[in-house]
PDB file of C-alpha atoms in Angstrom:
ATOM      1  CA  UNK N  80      -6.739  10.326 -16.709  1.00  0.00           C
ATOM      2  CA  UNK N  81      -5.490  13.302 -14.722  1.00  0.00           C
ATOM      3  CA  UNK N  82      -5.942  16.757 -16.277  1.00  0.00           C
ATOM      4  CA  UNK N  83      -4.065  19.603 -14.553  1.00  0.00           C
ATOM      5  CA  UNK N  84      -6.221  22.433 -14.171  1.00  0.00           C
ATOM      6  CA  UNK N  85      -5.930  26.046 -14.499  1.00  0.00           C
ATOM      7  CA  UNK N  86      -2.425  28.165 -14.799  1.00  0.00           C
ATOM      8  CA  UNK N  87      -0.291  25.602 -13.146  1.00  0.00           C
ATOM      9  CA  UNK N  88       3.099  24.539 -14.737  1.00  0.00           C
ATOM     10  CA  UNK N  89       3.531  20.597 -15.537  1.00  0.00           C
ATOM     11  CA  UNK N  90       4.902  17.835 -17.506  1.00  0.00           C
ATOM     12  CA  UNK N  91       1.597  17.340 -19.158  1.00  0.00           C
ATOM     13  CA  UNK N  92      -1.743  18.766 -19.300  1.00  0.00           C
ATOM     14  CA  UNK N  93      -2.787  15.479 -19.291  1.00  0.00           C
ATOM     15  CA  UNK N  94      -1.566  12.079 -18.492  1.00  0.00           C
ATOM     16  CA  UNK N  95      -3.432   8.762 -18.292  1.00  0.00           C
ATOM     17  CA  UNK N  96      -3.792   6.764 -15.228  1.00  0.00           C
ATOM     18  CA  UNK N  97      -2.351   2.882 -16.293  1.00  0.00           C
ATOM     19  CA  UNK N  98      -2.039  -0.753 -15.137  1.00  0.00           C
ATOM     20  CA  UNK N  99       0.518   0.812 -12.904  1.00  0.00           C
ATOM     21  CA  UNK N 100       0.283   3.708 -10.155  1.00  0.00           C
ATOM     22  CA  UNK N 101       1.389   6.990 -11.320  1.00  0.00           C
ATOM     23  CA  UNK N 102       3.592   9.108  -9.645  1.00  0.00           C
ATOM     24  CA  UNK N 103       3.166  13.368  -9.179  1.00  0.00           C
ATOM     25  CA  UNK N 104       5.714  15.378  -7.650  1.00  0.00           C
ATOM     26  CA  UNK N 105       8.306  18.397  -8.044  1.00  0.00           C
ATOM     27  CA  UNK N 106      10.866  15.446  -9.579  1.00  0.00           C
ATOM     28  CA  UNK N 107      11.869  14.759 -12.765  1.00  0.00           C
ATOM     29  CA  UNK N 108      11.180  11.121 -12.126  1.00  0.00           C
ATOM     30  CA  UNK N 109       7.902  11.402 -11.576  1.00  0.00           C
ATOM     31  CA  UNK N 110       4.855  10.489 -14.154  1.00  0.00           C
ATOM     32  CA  UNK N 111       3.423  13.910 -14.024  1.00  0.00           C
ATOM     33  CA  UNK N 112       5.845  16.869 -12.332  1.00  0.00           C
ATOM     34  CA  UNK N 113       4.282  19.711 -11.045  1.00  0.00           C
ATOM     35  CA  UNK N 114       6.130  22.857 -11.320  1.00  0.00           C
ATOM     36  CA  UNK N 115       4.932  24.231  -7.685  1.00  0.00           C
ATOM     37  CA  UNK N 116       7.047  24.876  -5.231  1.00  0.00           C
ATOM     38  CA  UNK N 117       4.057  23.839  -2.604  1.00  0.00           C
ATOM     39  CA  UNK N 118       4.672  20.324  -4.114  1.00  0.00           C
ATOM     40  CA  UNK N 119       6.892  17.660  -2.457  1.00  0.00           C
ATOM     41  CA  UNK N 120       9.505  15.644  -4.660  1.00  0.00           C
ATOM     42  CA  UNK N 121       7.516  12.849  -4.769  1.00  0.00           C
ATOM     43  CA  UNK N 122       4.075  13.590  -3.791  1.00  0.00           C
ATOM     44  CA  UNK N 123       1.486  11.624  -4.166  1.00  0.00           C
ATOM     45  CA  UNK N 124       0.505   8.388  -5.985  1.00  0.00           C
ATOM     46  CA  UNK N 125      -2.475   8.142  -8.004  1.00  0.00           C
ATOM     47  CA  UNK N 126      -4.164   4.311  -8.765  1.00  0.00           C
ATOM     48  CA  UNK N 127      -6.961   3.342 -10.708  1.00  0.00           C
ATOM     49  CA  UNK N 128      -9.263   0.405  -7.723  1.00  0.00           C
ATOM     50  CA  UNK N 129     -12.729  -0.933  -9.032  1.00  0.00           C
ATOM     51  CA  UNK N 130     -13.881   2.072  -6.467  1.00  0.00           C
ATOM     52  CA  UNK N 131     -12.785   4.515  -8.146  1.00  0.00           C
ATOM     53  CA  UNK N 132      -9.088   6.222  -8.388  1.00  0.00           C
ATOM     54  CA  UNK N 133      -6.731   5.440  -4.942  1.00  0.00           C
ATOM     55  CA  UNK N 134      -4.842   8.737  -4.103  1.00  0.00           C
ATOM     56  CA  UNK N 135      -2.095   8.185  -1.756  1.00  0.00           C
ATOM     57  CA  UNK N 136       0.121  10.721  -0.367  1.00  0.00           C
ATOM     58  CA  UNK N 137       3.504  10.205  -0.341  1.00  0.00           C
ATOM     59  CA  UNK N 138       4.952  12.244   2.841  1.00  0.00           C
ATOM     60  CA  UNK N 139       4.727  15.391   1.621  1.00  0.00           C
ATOM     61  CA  UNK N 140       5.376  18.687   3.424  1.00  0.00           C
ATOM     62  CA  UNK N 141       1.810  20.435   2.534  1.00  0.00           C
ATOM     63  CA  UNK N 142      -0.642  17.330   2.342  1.00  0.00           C
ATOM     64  CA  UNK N 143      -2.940  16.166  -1.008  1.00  0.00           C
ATOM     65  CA  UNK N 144      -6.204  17.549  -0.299  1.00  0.00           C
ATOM     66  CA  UNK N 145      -9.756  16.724  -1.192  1.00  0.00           C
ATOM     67  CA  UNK N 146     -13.082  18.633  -0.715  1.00  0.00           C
ATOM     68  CA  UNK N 147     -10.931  21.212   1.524  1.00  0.00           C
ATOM     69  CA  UNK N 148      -9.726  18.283   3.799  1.00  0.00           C
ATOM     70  CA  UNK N 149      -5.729  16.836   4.126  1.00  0.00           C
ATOM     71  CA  UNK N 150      -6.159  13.160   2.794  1.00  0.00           C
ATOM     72  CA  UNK N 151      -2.907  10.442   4.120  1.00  0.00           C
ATOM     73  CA  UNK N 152      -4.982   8.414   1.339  1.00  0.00           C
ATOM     74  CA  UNK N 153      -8.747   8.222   0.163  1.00  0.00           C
ATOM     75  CA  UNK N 154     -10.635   6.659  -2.555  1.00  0.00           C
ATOM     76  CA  UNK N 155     -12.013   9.284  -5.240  1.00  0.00           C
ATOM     77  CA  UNK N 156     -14.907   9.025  -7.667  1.00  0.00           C
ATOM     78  CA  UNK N 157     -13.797   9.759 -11.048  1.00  0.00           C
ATOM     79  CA  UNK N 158     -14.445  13.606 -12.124  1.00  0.00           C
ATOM     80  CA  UNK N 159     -13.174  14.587  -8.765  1.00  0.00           C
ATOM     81  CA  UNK N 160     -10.885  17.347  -7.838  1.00  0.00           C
ATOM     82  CA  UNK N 161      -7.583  16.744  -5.409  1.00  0.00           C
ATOM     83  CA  UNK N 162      -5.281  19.671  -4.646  1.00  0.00           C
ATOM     84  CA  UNK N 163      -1.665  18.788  -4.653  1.00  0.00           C
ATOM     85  CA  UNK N 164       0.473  21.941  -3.321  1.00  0.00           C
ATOM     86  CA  UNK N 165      -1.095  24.486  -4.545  1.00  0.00           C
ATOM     87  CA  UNK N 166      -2.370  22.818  -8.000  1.00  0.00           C
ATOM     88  CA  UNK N 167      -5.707  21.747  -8.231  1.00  0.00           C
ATOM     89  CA  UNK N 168      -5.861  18.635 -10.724  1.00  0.00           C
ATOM     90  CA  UNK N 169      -9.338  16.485 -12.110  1.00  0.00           C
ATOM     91  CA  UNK N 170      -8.959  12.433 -12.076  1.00  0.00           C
ATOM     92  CA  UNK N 171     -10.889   9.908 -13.280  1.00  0.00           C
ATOM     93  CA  UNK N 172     -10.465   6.606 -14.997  1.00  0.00           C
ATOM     94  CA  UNK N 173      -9.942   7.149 -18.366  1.00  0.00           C
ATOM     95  CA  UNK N 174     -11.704  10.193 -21.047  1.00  0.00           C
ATOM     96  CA  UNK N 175     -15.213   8.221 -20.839  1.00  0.00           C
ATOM     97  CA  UNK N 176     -16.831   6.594 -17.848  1.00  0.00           C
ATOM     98  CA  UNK N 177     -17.215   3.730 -20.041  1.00  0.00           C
ATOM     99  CA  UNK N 178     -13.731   2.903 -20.689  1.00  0.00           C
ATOM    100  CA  UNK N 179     -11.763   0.422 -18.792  1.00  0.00           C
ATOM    101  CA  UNK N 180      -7.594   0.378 -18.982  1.00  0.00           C
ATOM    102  CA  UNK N 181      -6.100  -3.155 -18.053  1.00  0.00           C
ATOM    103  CA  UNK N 182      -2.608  -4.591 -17.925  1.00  0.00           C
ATOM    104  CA  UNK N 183      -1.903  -7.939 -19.292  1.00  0.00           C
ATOM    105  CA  UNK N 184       1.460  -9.327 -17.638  1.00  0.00           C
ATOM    106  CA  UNK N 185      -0.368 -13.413 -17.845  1.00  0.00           C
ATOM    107  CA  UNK N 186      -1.816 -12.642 -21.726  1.00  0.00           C
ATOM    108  CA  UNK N 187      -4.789 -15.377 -21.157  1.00  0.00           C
ATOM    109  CA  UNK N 188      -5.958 -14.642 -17.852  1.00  0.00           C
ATOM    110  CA  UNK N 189      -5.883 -11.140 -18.406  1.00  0.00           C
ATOM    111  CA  UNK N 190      -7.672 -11.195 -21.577  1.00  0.00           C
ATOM    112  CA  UNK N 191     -10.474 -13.047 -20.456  1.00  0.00           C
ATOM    113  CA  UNK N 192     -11.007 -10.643 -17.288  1.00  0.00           C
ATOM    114  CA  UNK N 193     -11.103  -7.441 -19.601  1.00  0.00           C
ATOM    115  CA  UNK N 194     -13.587  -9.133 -22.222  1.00  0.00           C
ATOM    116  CA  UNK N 195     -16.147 -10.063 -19.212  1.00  0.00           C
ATOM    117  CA  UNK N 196     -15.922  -6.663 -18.140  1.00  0.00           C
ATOM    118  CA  UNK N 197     -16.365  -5.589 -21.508  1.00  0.00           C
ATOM    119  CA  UNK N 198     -19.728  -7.703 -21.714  1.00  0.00           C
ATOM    120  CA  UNK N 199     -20.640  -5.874 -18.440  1.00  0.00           C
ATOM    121  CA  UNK N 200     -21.555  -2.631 -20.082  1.00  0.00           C
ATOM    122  CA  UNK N 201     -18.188  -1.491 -20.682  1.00  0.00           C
ATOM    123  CA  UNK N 202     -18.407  -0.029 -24.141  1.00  0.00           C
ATOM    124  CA  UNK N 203     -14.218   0.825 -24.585  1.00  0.00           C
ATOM    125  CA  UNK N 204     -11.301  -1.656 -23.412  1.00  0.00           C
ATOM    126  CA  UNK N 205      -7.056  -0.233 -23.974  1.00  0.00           C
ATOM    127  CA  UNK N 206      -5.539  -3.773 -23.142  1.00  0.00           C
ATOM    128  CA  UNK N 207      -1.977  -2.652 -22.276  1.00  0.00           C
ATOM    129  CA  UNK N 208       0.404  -5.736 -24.046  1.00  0.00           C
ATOM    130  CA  UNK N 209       3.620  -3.849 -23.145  1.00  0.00           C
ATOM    131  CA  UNK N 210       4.923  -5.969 -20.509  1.00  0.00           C
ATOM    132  CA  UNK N 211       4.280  -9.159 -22.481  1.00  0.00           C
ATOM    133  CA  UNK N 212       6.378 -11.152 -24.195  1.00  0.00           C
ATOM    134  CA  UNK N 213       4.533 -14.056 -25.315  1.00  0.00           C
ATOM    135  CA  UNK N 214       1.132 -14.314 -26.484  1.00  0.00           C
ATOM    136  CA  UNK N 215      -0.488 -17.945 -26.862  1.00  0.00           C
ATOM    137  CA  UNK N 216      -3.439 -18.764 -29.414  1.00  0.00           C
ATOM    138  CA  UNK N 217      -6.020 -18.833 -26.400  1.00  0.00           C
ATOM    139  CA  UNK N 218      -4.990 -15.001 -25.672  1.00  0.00           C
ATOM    140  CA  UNK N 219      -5.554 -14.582 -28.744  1.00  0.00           C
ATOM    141  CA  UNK N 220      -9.137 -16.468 -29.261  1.00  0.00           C
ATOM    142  CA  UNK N 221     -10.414 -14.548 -26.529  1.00  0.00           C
ATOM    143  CA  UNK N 222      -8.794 -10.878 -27.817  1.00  0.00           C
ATOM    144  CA  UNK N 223     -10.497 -11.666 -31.595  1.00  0.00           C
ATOM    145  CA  UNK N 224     -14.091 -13.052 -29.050  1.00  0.00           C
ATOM    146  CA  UNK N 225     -13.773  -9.916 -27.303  1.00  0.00           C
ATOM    147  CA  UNK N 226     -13.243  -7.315 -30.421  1.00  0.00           C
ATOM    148  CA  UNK N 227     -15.958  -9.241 -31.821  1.00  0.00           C
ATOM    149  CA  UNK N 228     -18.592  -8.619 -28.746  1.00  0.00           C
ATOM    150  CA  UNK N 229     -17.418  -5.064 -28.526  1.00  0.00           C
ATOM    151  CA  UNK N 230     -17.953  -4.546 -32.107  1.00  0.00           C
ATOM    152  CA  UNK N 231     -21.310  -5.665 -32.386  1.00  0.00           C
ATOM    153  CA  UNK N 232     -22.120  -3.563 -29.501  1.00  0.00           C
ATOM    154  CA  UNK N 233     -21.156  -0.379 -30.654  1.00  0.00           C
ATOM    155  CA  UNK N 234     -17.750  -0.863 -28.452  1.00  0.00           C
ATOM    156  CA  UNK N 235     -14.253  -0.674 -29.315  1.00  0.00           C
ATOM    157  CA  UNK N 236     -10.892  -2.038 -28.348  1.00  0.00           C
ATOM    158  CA  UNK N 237      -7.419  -0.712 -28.655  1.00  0.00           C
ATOM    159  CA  UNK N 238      -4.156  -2.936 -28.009  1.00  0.00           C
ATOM    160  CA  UNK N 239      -0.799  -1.554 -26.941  1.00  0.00           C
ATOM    161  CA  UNK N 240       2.293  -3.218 -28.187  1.00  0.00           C
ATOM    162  CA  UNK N 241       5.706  -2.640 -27.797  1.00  0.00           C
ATOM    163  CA  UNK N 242       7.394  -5.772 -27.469  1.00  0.00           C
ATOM    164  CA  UNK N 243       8.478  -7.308 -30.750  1.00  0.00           C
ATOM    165  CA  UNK N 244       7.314 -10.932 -30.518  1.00  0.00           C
ATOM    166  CA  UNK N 245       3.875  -9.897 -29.693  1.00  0.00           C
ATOM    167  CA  UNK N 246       3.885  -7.093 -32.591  1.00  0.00           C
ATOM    168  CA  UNK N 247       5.319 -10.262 -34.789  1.00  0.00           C
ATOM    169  CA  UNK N 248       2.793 -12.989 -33.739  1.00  0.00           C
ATOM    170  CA  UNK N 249      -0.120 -10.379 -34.809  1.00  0.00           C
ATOM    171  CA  UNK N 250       1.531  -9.332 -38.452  1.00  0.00           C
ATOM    172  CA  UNK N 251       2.032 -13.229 -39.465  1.00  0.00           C
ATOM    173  CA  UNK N 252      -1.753 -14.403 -38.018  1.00  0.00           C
ATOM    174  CA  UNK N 253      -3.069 -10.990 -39.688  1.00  0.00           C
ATOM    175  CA  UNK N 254      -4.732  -9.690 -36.676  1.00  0.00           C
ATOM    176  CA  UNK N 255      -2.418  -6.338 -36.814  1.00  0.00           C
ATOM    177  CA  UNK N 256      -5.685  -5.589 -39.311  1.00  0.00           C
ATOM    178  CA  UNK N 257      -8.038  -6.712 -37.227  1.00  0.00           C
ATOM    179  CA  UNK N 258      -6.721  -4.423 -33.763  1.00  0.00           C
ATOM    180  CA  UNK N 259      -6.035  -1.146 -33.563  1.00  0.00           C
ATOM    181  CA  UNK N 260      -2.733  -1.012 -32.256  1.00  0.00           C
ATOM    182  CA  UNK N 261      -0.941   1.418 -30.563  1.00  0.00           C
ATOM    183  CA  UNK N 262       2.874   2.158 -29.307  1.00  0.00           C
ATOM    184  CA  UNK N 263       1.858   4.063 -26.077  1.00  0.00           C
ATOM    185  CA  UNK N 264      -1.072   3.758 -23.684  1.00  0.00           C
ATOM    186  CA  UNK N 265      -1.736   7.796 -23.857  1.00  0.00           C
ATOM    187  CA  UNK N 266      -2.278   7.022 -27.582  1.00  0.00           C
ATOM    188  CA  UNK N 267      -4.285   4.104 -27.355  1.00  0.00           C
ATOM    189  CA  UNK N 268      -6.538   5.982 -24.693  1.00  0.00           C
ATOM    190  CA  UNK N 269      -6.800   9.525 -26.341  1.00  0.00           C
ATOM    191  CA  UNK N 270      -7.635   7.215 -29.901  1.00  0.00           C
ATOM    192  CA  UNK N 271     -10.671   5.665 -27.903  1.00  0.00           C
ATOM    193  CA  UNK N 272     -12.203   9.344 -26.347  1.00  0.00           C
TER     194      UNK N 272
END
């Protein structure tokens, strides 16, 4: 998640940090556009790494900062506070240290990596099903295992489907009950805070 802090002018307030890098600049094609005129086109790219969250700048003409030094690229701890231009914005992996976001572009192998780190002490899993476009009954044995563990735990898990064979495979088995689904990762992340 990256929360813009302060006064500052942006595309969001808030944006959440996905499967894939996010983008913040002065362009329109960025993820999150800063309205600063300190701030490069593109700026800076943000990434969540088991360490923490990547931030890599981009080239720009005043430099990211963090803790008052200019950073080419470092590796944050979530909470913390880069400076991009002259906007100051908070990052961290998702709206509770407990939560985990992962993209599944292989359904099974995917799936089975978020459930073990789900029975590591993660308590809240967004599995991001956007880019698939098939789902096979094993994916789906270990999604309904996983739910299951969470569950029991106290946990939760929120899917994210956009593709219409996947959304179809879940309405005919009947698991569209048994998952909360969403249409966007944002959703499926602010639904789990």
């Amino acid at each position: 998640m990256v929360q813009v802090l302060g006064h500052a002018t942006a595309s969001h307030k808030q944006i959440a940090i996905g499967a894939r890098p996010l983008t913040v600049g002065a362009h329109a094609s960025c993820d999150l556009v800063l309205e600063d005129p300190k701030v490069s086109r593109k700026h800076a790219e943000l990434a969540i790494v088991p360490e923490g969250i990547r931030i890599k700048d981009l080239g720009s003409t005043n430099g990211t900062w963090y803790q008052g030094t200019k950073v080419g690229e470092v590796v944050v701890p979530a909470g913390a506070t880069v400076k991009f231009g002259e906007t100051s914005v908070r990052v961290s992996a998702g709206d509770a240290p407990s939560g985990r976001i992962v993209s599944m572009s292989h359904a099974t192998s995917a799936a089975v990596r978020s459930i073990s780190e789900a029975e590591s002490g993660v308590s809240r899993v967004v599995i991001d099903l956007s880019a698939v476009t098939f789902i096979d009954s094993t994916a789906l044995g270990v999604l309904i295992g996983g739910v299951r563990r969470l569950h029991s735990g106290g946990g939760a898990m929120a899917l994210v489907v956009t593709g219409r064979p996947v959304q179809r495979v879940l309405s005919i088995t009947g698991l569209d009950r048994v998952f909360t689904i969403h249409a966007t990762l944002d959703e499926a992340v602010a639904a789990l805070a």
